Amino acid sequence: MSEKMYFYAMITKDIILNYLFRAAEEFNTMQEEDEQLELRADEVLFSRAGFTQAGKLDSMGLVNFLVTLDELLDREEETVGLHFDISEVLEQKETALKDMNALADFIVSKNSKK
Amino acid sequence: MSLEAPRILLLSDTNTANATALLRKKIKGSVIQEIPYNQIPVLLIQEDHTIWSNHYDLLIWWCREEAIKGFTINELSFFFERISGKADFSLWVGFGMGSQNPVDQFELKQLHRLYELNALLVTHCMANPVQRFYVPEDFLTEKNKTAKHSADLWYLTKTLWHKTVYERLAEVTCVIIHQLKGGAVKLVVSDLDDTLWGGIVGDDGWEHLALGGHNAIGEAFSDVQEILLNWKSRGVLLAVVSKNEEQTALEAIKKHPEMKIKEQDLVGWKINWKDKAENIAALAKELNIGLQHILFLDDNPAERERVRLALPEVYVPDLPSNKLEVPYFLKQLSQLPLLNRISEEDKQRAELYRQEQARKQDCALHGSMEDWIRSLEMKITFRPLTTDNLMRATQLLNKTNQMNLRTRRMGEQELLRWAQEKGNEFYTVSVEDKFGSAGLTGLLGMRKESESLILEDFVLSCRVMGRQVEACMITFAIKTAAKQGLKKIIAELIPTAKNNPCKELFNRLCDDCNELTFTWEVGDKHSYPEGIKIVEEPC
């Protein structure tokens, strides 16, 4: 098993959450204060019917956040090649974008199937 | 134009929500006018479109070639001319040299068209000082270089450029708005550690700073210094404000072989552990430069924020966190009008401040003030007012507050008429010494009344105060009165909030004083201080 494959096999939700928080930090530098994401696992990302809490991001903000995350994952040596497809996330936004937790779960599940 | 809430028109054929959000964040209170998606051709054709019913402080044009495909170059030339008249300043972002449309079969004739369009915009900007041309690549940074076009952003939101590209556009726009507010930069105040050189001089020692040499960071800082020296050659003053031990920092400036900015390039520095905002304000006061003319460079976001909060007039750009990007960022600032409107007088200011620094250092080497004055080899020239020196004399009369007896304000012709009236005499005072010439720095207006000579104007620039020029001016007035057979010199001070230094001086120099009236007896007891050469030019 190569070193990289070993990493994907070992990828955990905590690791992905850590990347989500880093992406959020980067994303926040360009946001107004009231539109910044909190670095919490239960931070709601997107407002949708059926979600109990309102999210901070509108559809444009959501794409911006996902693009920031995508670039971060591409940039980091240990996550280059990690499967992350923005359009796939958006297709399943009802589940994948409920909050940071849900997004981390989604990414882990996509990569554990590799 | 209300620049507290600048009106910005953003003309683009793509989704500009990211650009608008960043402009609003950077330029507080700004009103950004966007246009509906895909409406560029309509806007160009319809002169009576509601969007043109407003006048804007700034117009930003950033469109793809696809948006204006149907127009000829001549038609576009006409449209560009017309719409640029709708704003006080226009920023044109040129057309990227390649198709941004994936289904386009890019051909050479399209490349030719892009060249033509960019040439049209460049020609347009060259003919007009309130137009600036950029290419999209000007807004790229190390961080966004690979992500400038995000396919995700395009297909999901119709946003052409990455958010960090618009972040740089917002920074550039912020500078333009600052300039439009009258804040042309005259003084650049820079931090030292990780701003002018890499590393912390107090910890690392000057020998281990990253500056020049075969080192990427060192080379970048060397370029930063070169850019600042280039600004200096355009008349901008350079100063340093840094939290450091002064001796340690100055040693680095003097001894580091790769230091391009030398001590003599700086008009001043405040190197101590005080609050930087406090130091900048003190420097501004010493140099007599308004805070709105200061640009502050610091790598530390916390220090930048502190200065922004304490001194909102000072322009504090966000330097890129990647040190290698800083020279490119400064280059972008160089292209802005911010540094372009510098007069000959502004250019001379750096030299005058440099002379003043040399004088201060020289003064410290002499035991007494008299010895120092003698060593300066001063020459003071009294010259009657003529049309040649009228402009500078009027400027000095109208802007001097501290050493000004009666704070009279007059226009050029009014002053000339007064000087030519019978019984009146008006002299300009120019000062030079071994360090250089301070130029026309004093005025003396006198009026004959009965057996006395009345001092109507006694004006002296703070630049030469304290070098016995004041005493020479009084002696000159006494000698002028003596030549006319008059017996007394009388000066009546009109107090203002600012001319107390003048009152204190007259109290010290006069023979007799009564509240605000100062008198001198005309006689032999007043003579010029020793060691100063006096030149009296005839009327």
XYZ file of C-alpha atoms in Angstrom:
653
model
C 0.000 0.000 0.000
C 1.490 3.348 -1.018
C 1.862 6.123 1.542
C -0.951 8.160 -0.056
C -3.387 5.262 -0.207
C -2.585 4.555 3.401
C -3.569 8.122 4.234
C -6.929 7.871 2.479
C -7.616 4.625 4.261
C -6.853 6.400 7.498
C -8.752 9.579 6.759
C -10.962 10.508 9.640
C -13.718 12.980 10.173
C -11.485 14.939 12.535
C -8.879 15.433 9.848
C -11.489 16.639 7.382
C -13.090 18.904 9.984
C -9.703 20.452 10.545
C -9.493 21.239 6.806
C -13.018 22.624 6.853
C -12.097 24.985 9.685
C -8.948 26.095 7.874
C -10.978 26.742 4.728
C -13.500 28.671 6.810
C -10.726 30.803 8.301
C -9.442 31.621 4.828
C -12.958 32.247 3.560
C -13.742 34.540 6.511
C -10.930 36.948 5.621
C -13.019 38.066 2.669
C -16.381 38.126 4.431
C -18.155 40.830 6.376
C -18.179 40.076 10.086
C -21.806 38.950 10.219
C -21.276 36.598 7.299
C -18.280 34.785 8.719
C -18.408 31.101 9.576
C -17.778 29.903 13.084
C -15.237 27.155 13.468
C -17.628 24.660 15.014
C -18.697 21.233 13.867
C -22.369 22.151 14.230
C -22.045 25.441 12.319
C -24.960 25.528 9.899
C -23.779 26.367 6.407
C -26.842 26.870 4.317
C -30.480 27.757 4.928
C -32.903 25.276 3.438
C -36.491 24.322 4.134
C -36.443 21.660 6.786
C -33.208 22.860 8.418
C -33.971 23.991 11.926
C -31.321 26.717 12.039
C -30.529 29.441 9.546
C -27.154 29.222 7.853
C -24.776 32.108 7.249
C -24.272 31.520 3.548
C -26.395 32.221 0.525
C -25.911 30.171 -2.613
C -23.084 32.424 -3.819
C -21.353 32.292 -0.431
C -21.717 28.553 -0.400
C -19.964 28.150 -3.749
C -17.237 30.524 -2.605
C -16.686 28.468 0.542
C -16.581 25.199 -1.371
C -14.139 26.662 -3.909
C -11.909 27.821 -1.051
C -12.030 24.334 0.457
C -11.317 22.711 -2.901
C -8.248 24.881 -3.389
C -7.003 24.189 0.102
C -7.300 20.438 -0.424
C -5.503 20.760 -3.766
C -2.753 22.838 -2.236
C -1.960 20.573 0.670
C 0.390 17.777 -0.197
C -1.332 15.262 2.053
C -4.730 15.808 0.432
C -3.769 16.180 -3.208
C -5.938 13.678 -5.043
C -8.508 13.460 -2.279
C -11.872 13.142 -3.956
C -13.856 16.348 -3.613
C -16.281 17.437 -6.289
C -18.169 20.670 -5.712
C -21.008 19.853 -8.098
C -21.466 16.491 -6.370
C -21.688 18.250 -2.997
C -24.241 20.704 -4.349
C -26.333 17.927 -5.850
C -26.712 16.491 -2.388
C -26.831 19.715 -0.479
C -29.869 18.668 1.563
C -27.677 16.224 3.419
C -24.099 17.238 2.650
C -24.394 20.890 3.577
C -26.522 20.781 6.690
C -23.526 21.806 8.767
C -19.746 21.354 8.993
C -20.281 17.905 10.531
C -22.430 16.760 7.644
C -19.963 18.053 5.080
C -17.089 16.271 6.827
C -19.131 13.060 6.895
C -19.901 13.436 3.200
C -16.241 13.881 2.253
C -15.158 10.942 4.420
C -17.813 8.716 2.918
C -16.823 9.622 -0.638
C -13.206 8.800 0.059
C -13.718 5.641 2.076
C -15.406 4.140 -0.975
C -12.279 4.651 -3.093
C -18.730 64.533 -4.907
C -19.352 62.901 -1.555
C -16.435 60.602 -0.975
C -17.671 59.603 2.435
C -20.045 57.457 0.399
C -18.282 57.073 -2.956
C -20.445 55.995 -5.855
C -18.857 53.270 -7.918
C -20.257 51.949 -11.186
C -19.143 48.395 -11.932
C -19.633 47.507 -15.583
C -19.223 43.822 -16.238
C -20.910 41.153 -18.301
C -20.439 38.468 -15.659
C -21.615 37.923 -12.093
C -20.001 40.607 -9.938
C -21.484 39.655 -6.569
C -18.049 38.710 -5.192
C -16.435 41.879 -6.497
C -19.223 44.034 -5.086
C -19.094 42.363 -1.675
C -15.347 42.926 -1.457
C -15.572 46.538 -2.625
C -18.223 47.223 0.019
C -16.074 45.560 2.672
C -12.946 47.526 1.744
C -14.560 50.898 1.070
C -16.940 51.467 3.939
C -20.048 53.372 3.000
C -19.505 52.935 -0.717
C -22.489 52.706 -3.010
C -21.824 50.144 -5.717
C -23.989 50.256 -8.798
C -24.026 46.916 -10.598
C -25.725 46.262 -13.884
C -28.124 43.480 -14.824
C -26.530 40.363 -16.291
C -25.598 40.587 -19.967
C -26.697 44.199 -20.454
C -23.454 45.771 -21.679
C -24.523 46.299 -25.349
C -27.788 47.884 -24.243
C -25.996 50.233 -21.866
C -23.479 51.277 -24.500
C -26.156 52.117 -27.032
C -28.752 53.750 -24.795
C -27.416 57.091 -23.700
C -30.677 57.775 -21.848
C -30.515 54.548 -19.827
C -31.343 55.209 -16.147
C -27.870 54.078 -15.144
C -26.402 57.142 -16.861
C -28.676 59.543 -15.000
C -26.185 59.454 -12.099
C -22.659 60.754 -12.022
C -20.143 58.392 -10.424
C -16.925 58.928 -8.505
C -15.386 55.868 -10.077
C -16.222 53.675 -13.043
C -14.782 50.170 -13.274
C -14.959 48.405 -16.624
C -14.243 44.673 -16.608
C -15.894 42.846 -19.476
C -15.147 39.953 -21.755
C -14.734 40.493 -25.453
C -17.859 38.385 -25.949
C -19.905 41.176 -24.386
C -19.062 43.661 -27.160
C -18.637 41.301 -30.064
C -21.007 43.130 -32.374
C -19.302 46.518 -32.164
C -16.550 47.896 -34.353
C -13.460 49.524 -32.877
C -14.695 52.947 -33.994
C -18.046 52.443 -32.326
C -16.381 51.286 -29.130
C -14.025 54.247 -29.176
C -17.065 56.518 -29.228
C -18.813 54.580 -26.443
C -15.743 54.463 -24.186
C -15.248 58.195 -24.562
C -18.859 58.834 -23.703
C -19.122 56.603 -20.661
C -15.834 57.769 -19.166
C -17.418 61.214 -18.959
C -19.920 59.777 -16.505
C -17.351 59.387 -13.738
C -14.561 61.409 -12.162
C -12.156 58.517 -12.529
C -12.217 55.351 -14.621
C -10.428 52.073 -14.157
C -10.387 49.944 -17.299
C -9.457 46.313 -17.064
C -8.270 45.167 -20.460
C -9.181 42.008 -22.309
C -7.331 38.812 -21.397
C -5.244 37.580 -24.313
C -7.177 34.389 -24.887
C -10.764 33.336 -25.105
C -12.431 32.696 -21.798
C -15.217 30.817 -23.486
C -14.512 27.054 -23.615
C -16.640 26.495 -26.718
C -14.888 29.217 -28.659
C -12.535 28.082 -31.412
C -9.892 30.642 -30.800
C -8.388 31.951 -34.007
C -5.707 34.456 -34.876
C -8.220 37.061 -36.006
C -9.742 36.951 -32.514
C -6.298 37.512 -31.025
C -5.911 40.476 -33.351
C -9.243 41.858 -32.160
C -8.135 41.551 -28.504
C -4.931 43.443 -29.293
C -6.970 46.132 -31.010
C -9.348 46.462 -28.079
C -6.557 46.708 -25.553
C -4.745 49.240 -27.740
C -7.951 51.275 -27.878
C -8.228 51.315 -24.084
C -4.547 52.143 -23.632
C -4.784 55.036 -26.111
C -7.879 56.257 -24.324
C -6.072 56.172 -20.942
C -2.914 57.797 -22.275
C -4.921 60.801 -23.409
C -6.640 61.224 -20.090
C -4.953 61.440 -16.683
C -8.053 60.283 -14.815
C -8.191 56.947 -16.618
C -6.130 53.916 -15.674
C -5.567 50.730 -17.608
C -4.952 47.325 -16.083
C -4.761 43.863 -17.510
C -6.432 41.048 -15.582
C -3.002 39.627 -14.758
C -2.322 42.751 -12.671
C -4.747 41.382 -10.126
C -3.174 37.970 -9.853
C -1.149 36.980 -6.848
C 0.886 33.934 -5.959
C -2.156 32.643 -4.115
C -4.631 32.935 -6.936
C -2.351 32.433 -9.922
C -3.434 28.847 -10.489
C -7.057 29.438 -9.603
C -7.780 32.603 -11.548
C -10.474 30.921 -13.623
C -12.439 28.496 -11.564
C -14.617 26.278 -13.726
C -16.788 25.661 -10.667
C -17.327 29.378 -10.129
C -18.115 29.913 -13.782
C -20.590 27.093 -14.296
C -22.229 27.403 -10.891
C -22.389 31.180 -10.539
C -21.220 32.810 -13.796
C -18.404 34.439 -11.865
C -15.414 34.650 -14.167
C -12.628 35.336 -11.741
C -11.586 33.903 -8.450
C -12.522 35.884 -5.355
C -8.910 36.692 -4.503
C -8.592 38.444 -7.876
C -11.469 40.724 -6.918
C -9.881 41.180 -3.506
C -6.876 42.755 -5.231
C -9.173 44.875 -7.402
C -10.862 46.128 -4.220
C -7.469 47.082 -2.746
C -6.544 49.039 -5.882
C -9.963 50.720 -5.885
C -9.484 51.662 -2.265
C -6.249 53.488 -3.189
C -7.981 55.366 -5.990
C -10.766 56.492 -3.655
C -8.152 57.618 -1.126
C -6.495 59.676 -3.852
C -9.813 61.134 -4.967
C -10.329 62.260 -1.384
C -7.234 64.424 -1.799
C -4.873 62.001 -0.131
C -1.997 61.990 -2.635
C 0.861 60.320 -0.806
C 3.724 62.568 0.221
C 5.211 60.470 2.995
C 5.661 56.705 3.144
C 6.183 55.448 6.671
C 7.504 51.918 6.817
C 8.041 49.357 9.515
C 11.424 47.573 9.480
C 11.233 43.913 10.551
C 9.645 41.762 7.829
C 8.676 44.920 5.941
C 11.973 46.451 4.779
C 14.018 43.341 5.513
C 13.277 39.731 6.389
C 13.661 38.750 10.016
C 13.683 40.449 13.404
C 16.808 42.529 13.825
C 16.577 42.524 17.632
C 16.537 38.724 17.737
C 18.513 37.725 14.678
C 21.132 40.512 14.513
C 21.708 42.564 11.364
C 24.147 40.009 9.971
C 21.376 37.408 9.698
C 18.619 39.499 8.165
C 17.149 38.259 4.862
C 18.057 41.040 2.477
C 19.493 40.670 -1.019
C 21.885 37.832 -1.749
C 20.977 34.447 -3.138
C 17.839 34.103 -1.139
C 14.295 34.400 -2.443
C 12.970 36.362 0.541
C 16.091 38.517 0.665
C 15.759 39.327 -3.014
C 12.095 40.277 -2.555
C 12.957 42.687 0.270
C 15.752 44.143 -1.814
C 13.159 44.847 -4.516
C 10.825 46.400 -1.929
C 13.591 48.829 -0.986
C 14.303 49.617 -4.620
C 10.631 50.382 -5.272
C 10.523 52.717 -2.277
C 13.664 54.476 -3.508
C 11.979 54.834 -6.876
C 9.037 56.513 -5.125
C 11.530 58.763 -3.362
C 13.017 59.809 -6.695
C 9.482 60.859 -7.656
C 9.385 63.188 -4.650
C 7.818 61.009 -1.967
C 9.447 61.216 1.447
C 10.471 58.056 3.269
C 10.407 57.537 7.036
C 10.550 54.635 9.447
C 8.382 53.791 12.429
C 9.406 50.574 14.123
C 9.199 48.843 17.471
C 12.864 48.193 18.081
C 15.886 49.481 19.943
C 16.900 52.545 17.933
C 20.624 51.801 18.074
C 20.151 48.196 16.924
C 17.918 49.184 14.005
C 20.137 52.059 12.868
C 23.163 49.787 13.037
C 21.414 47.431 10.600
C 20.579 50.319 8.261
C 24.177 51.532 8.352
C 26.031 48.232 8.272
C 24.028 45.744 6.245
C 25.814 45.625 2.890
C 22.605 44.923 0.958
C 20.651 47.836 2.471
C 19.573 49.996 -0.465
C 17.726 52.550 1.655
C 20.380 54.496 3.539
C 19.981 56.663 6.597
C 20.150 59.786 4.432
C 17.186 58.577 2.370
C 14.972 58.858 5.434
C 13.500 62.186 6.464
C 12.898 60.882 9.929
C 12.354 57.860 12.092
C 10.729 56.888 15.339
C 12.325 53.671 16.483
C 11.134 52.904 19.988
C 8.562 50.821 21.834
C 5.766 53.371 21.734
C 2.456 52.952 19.955
C 3.044 53.230 16.192
C 0.023 55.460 15.643
C 1.421 57.891 18.206
C 4.800 57.839 16.446
C 3.251 58.416 13.014
C 1.243 61.368 14.326
C 4.414 62.829 15.882
C 6.349 62.406 12.614
C 3.539 64.052 10.644
C 3.623 67.003 13.008
C 7.403 67.353 12.837
C 7.390 67.176 9.052
C 4.312 69.365 8.744
C 2.523 66.823 6.552
C -1.202 66.136 6.779
C -2.139 62.614 7.868
C -4.139 62.157 4.656
C -0.841 62.301 2.744
C 0.718 59.388 4.621
C 0.920 55.769 3.521
C 1.904 53.259 6.196
C 3.497 49.903 5.371
C 3.607 47.165 7.980
C 3.613 43.388 7.695
C 1.703 42.970 10.944
C -2.097 43.030 10.487
C -2.618 44.000 14.144
C -0.364 47.066 13.819
C -2.105 48.039 10.579
C -5.501 47.788 12.213
C -4.322 49.840 15.195
C -3.079 52.645 12.908
C -6.271 52.516 10.833
C -8.375 52.910 13.961
C -6.285 55.638 15.582
C -5.481 57.586 12.410
C -8.231 56.903 9.861
C -6.838 59.499 7.447
C -3.619 57.504 6.984
C -3.763 55.048 4.104
C -2.803 51.586 5.345
C -2.861 48.940 2.604
C -3.059 45.262 3.475
C 0.308 43.884 2.452
C 0.205 40.322 1.114
C 1.163 37.796 3.780
C 3.430 36.042 1.282
C 6.621 38.144 1.391
C 7.425 37.299 -2.226
C 4.250 39.022 -3.346
C 4.996 42.328 -1.633
C 7.150 43.817 -4.439
C 4.401 43.040 -6.965
C 1.833 44.615 -4.692
C 3.935 47.776 -4.328
C 4.405 47.837 -8.085
C 0.626 47.958 -8.447
C 0.502 50.875 -6.037
C 3.206 52.587 -8.110
C 0.942 52.504 -11.146
C -1.756 54.417 -9.332
C -2.301 58.156 -9.530
C -1.634 58.162 -5.822
C 1.999 58.997 -6.395
C 1.727 60.908 -9.626
C 0.693 64.399 -8.627
C 3.882 65.601 -7.051
C 4.923 69.196 -7.584
C 8.442 70.574 -7.875
C 8.043 71.957 -4.363
C 7.117 68.503 -3.106
C 10.196 67.106 -4.807
C 12.400 69.675 -3.071
C 10.865 68.854 0.288
C 12.843 65.628 0.604
C 16.070 67.532 0.046
C 15.092 70.195 2.587
C 14.279 67.595 5.228
C 17.515 65.771 4.483
C 19.402 69.039 5.057
C 17.528 69.557 8.312
C 18.513 66.103 9.556
C 22.164 66.842 8.720
C 21.882 70.168 10.556
C 20.493 68.509 13.673
C 23.319 65.994 13.722
C 25.849 68.768 13.182
C 24.326 70.832 16.001
C 24.893 68.004 18.445
C 28.620 68.153 17.682
C 28.991 71.786 18.805
C 29.368 72.957 22.382
C 27.231 76.084 22.184
C 24.460 77.379 19.944
C 26.610 80.393 18.985
C 29.469 78.130 17.881
C 27.061 76.052 15.831
C 25.442 79.084 14.164
C 28.891 80.408 13.269
C 29.870 77.043 11.810
C 26.812 76.954 9.554
C 28.228 79.666 7.243
C 24.774 81.200 6.913
C 23.826 83.733 4.306
C 20.579 85.704 4.595
C 19.356 87.660 1.605
C 16.768 90.459 1.858
C 15.156 91.029 -1.503
C 12.395 93.520 -2.355
C 9.108 92.005 -3.529
C 8.945 91.695 -7.311
C 6.837 89.710 -9.725
C 9.603 87.070 -9.670
C 9.187 86.189 -6.016
C 5.550 87.237 -5.671
C 4.030 83.759 -5.992
C 6.195 82.110 -3.342
C 5.869 85.165 -1.054
C 2.081 85.025 -1.284
C 2.076 81.291 -0.565
C 4.221 81.812 2.524
C 2.120 84.738 3.722
C -1.071 82.723 3.429
C 0.043 79.452 4.933
C 2.292 80.479 7.838
C 0.571 80.452 11.201
C 3.088 80.153 14.011
C 5.688 82.815 13.318
C 3.275 85.315 11.903
C 2.807 88.719 13.575
C -0.607 89.688 12.239
C -1.646 86.743 10.065
C -2.660 88.936 7.139
C -3.924 86.946 4.181
C -3.719 88.469 0.718
C -3.765 87.459 -2.908
C -0.803 88.087 -5.212
C -2.061 91.290 -6.790
C -3.291 92.703 -3.488
C 0.112 92.064 -1.890
C 1.972 93.604 -4.820
C -0.231 96.713 -4.706
C 0.361 97.085 -0.950
C 4.122 96.724 -1.389
C 4.143 99.412 -4.094
C 2.190 101.960 -2.078
C 4.194 105.009 -0.996
C 5.728 104.564 2.468
C 5.442 100.781 2.352
C 8.289 98.324 1.941
C 8.052 94.583 1.556
C 11.052 92.236 1.599
C 11.445 88.530 1.145
C 14.038 86.695 3.226
C 16.028 83.776 1.801
C 18.310 81.622 3.899
C 21.140 79.303 2.939
C 23.981 77.616 4.775
C 26.675 75.034 4.189
C 24.050 72.247 4.031
C 22.029 73.888 1.292
C 19.429 76.520 0.561
C 16.148 76.732 2.435
C 14.904 79.156 -0.206
C 12.448 81.950 0.431
C 11.429 81.403 4.033
C 10.653 84.822 5.529
C 8.705 88.020 4.841
C 9.000 91.482 6.235
C 6.335 94.080 5.485
C 6.930 97.604 6.849
C 4.923 100.815 6.785
C 6.171 104.314 7.550
C 3.969 106.227 9.990
C 5.099 109.585 11.331
C 8.537 108.996 12.872
C 8.113 105.254 13.233
C 8.353 102.214 11.057
C 5.436 99.883 11.703
C 5.982 96.142 11.249
C 2.960 95.034 9.287
C 4.141 91.537 8.382
C 6.739 89.459 10.150
C 6.523 85.944 8.767
C 9.035 83.131 9.109
C 8.791 79.498 8.089
C 9.294 77.069 10.957
C 11.897 75.428 8.719
C 14.511 78.060 9.702
C 13.304 79.122 13.125
C 15.877 79.136 15.919
C 18.880 79.971 13.728
C 18.947 83.687 14.509
C 17.181 84.549 11.255
C 14.524 86.188 13.450
C 17.092 88.527 15.060
C 18.539 89.369 11.651
C 15.091 90.344 10.366
C 14.535 92.722 13.291
C 18.021 94.211 12.809
C 17.285 94.656 9.103
C 14.049 96.528 9.964
C 15.936 98.774 12.416
C 18.594 99.564 9.809
C 15.867 100.307 7.234
C 14.250 102.734 9.692
C 17.645 104.338 10.399
C 18.238 104.942 6.690
C 14.947 106.854 6.569
C 15.766 108.861 9.704
C 12.998 107.234 11.729
C 13.238 106.815 15.475
C 11.246 103.748 16.383
C 10.095 100.347 15.202
C 6.654 99.338 16.399
C 5.050 95.926 16.079
C 1.513 95.187 17.199
C 0.769 91.509 17.381
C -2.689 90.207 16.529
C -2.985 87.044 18.612
C -4.357 83.874 17.030
C -4.710 80.333 18.291
C -1.388 79.499 16.674
C 0.986 82.486 16.765
C 2.096 82.321 20.373
C 5.677 81.436 19.257
C 5.775 84.844 17.564
C 4.652 86.592 20.757
C 7.323 84.797 22.787
C 9.996 85.723 20.252
C 9.047 89.425 20.237
C 8.979 89.467 24.045
C 12.527 88.156 23.986
C 13.908 90.434 21.264
C 12.182 93.794 21.824
C 13.567 96.810 23.698
C 10.212 97.473 25.299
C 6.851 95.770 25.322
C 3.373 96.531 26.476
C 1.002 93.568 26.206
C 0.886 93.018 22.452
C 2.857 96.095 21.390
C 6.611 95.755 20.942
C 9.040 98.608 20.275
C 12.700 99.050 19.381
C 14.713 102.253 19.508
C 16.589 102.965 16.318
C 20.278 103.281 17.082
C 23.639 101.571 16.968
C 23.016 99.042 19.699
C 21.417 96.540 17.286
C 23.747 94.683 14.985
C 23.625 91.442 13.025
C 24.765 88.302 14.860
C 28.388 87.411 14.246
C 29.183 84.863 11.553
C 26.108 85.450 9.409
C 26.543 87.021 6.003
C 23.796 89.526 5.165
C 22.977 90.479 1.595
C 20.612 93.405 1.037
C 19.473 93.646 -2.544
C 18.532 97.149 -3.664
C 14.982 98.086 -4.595
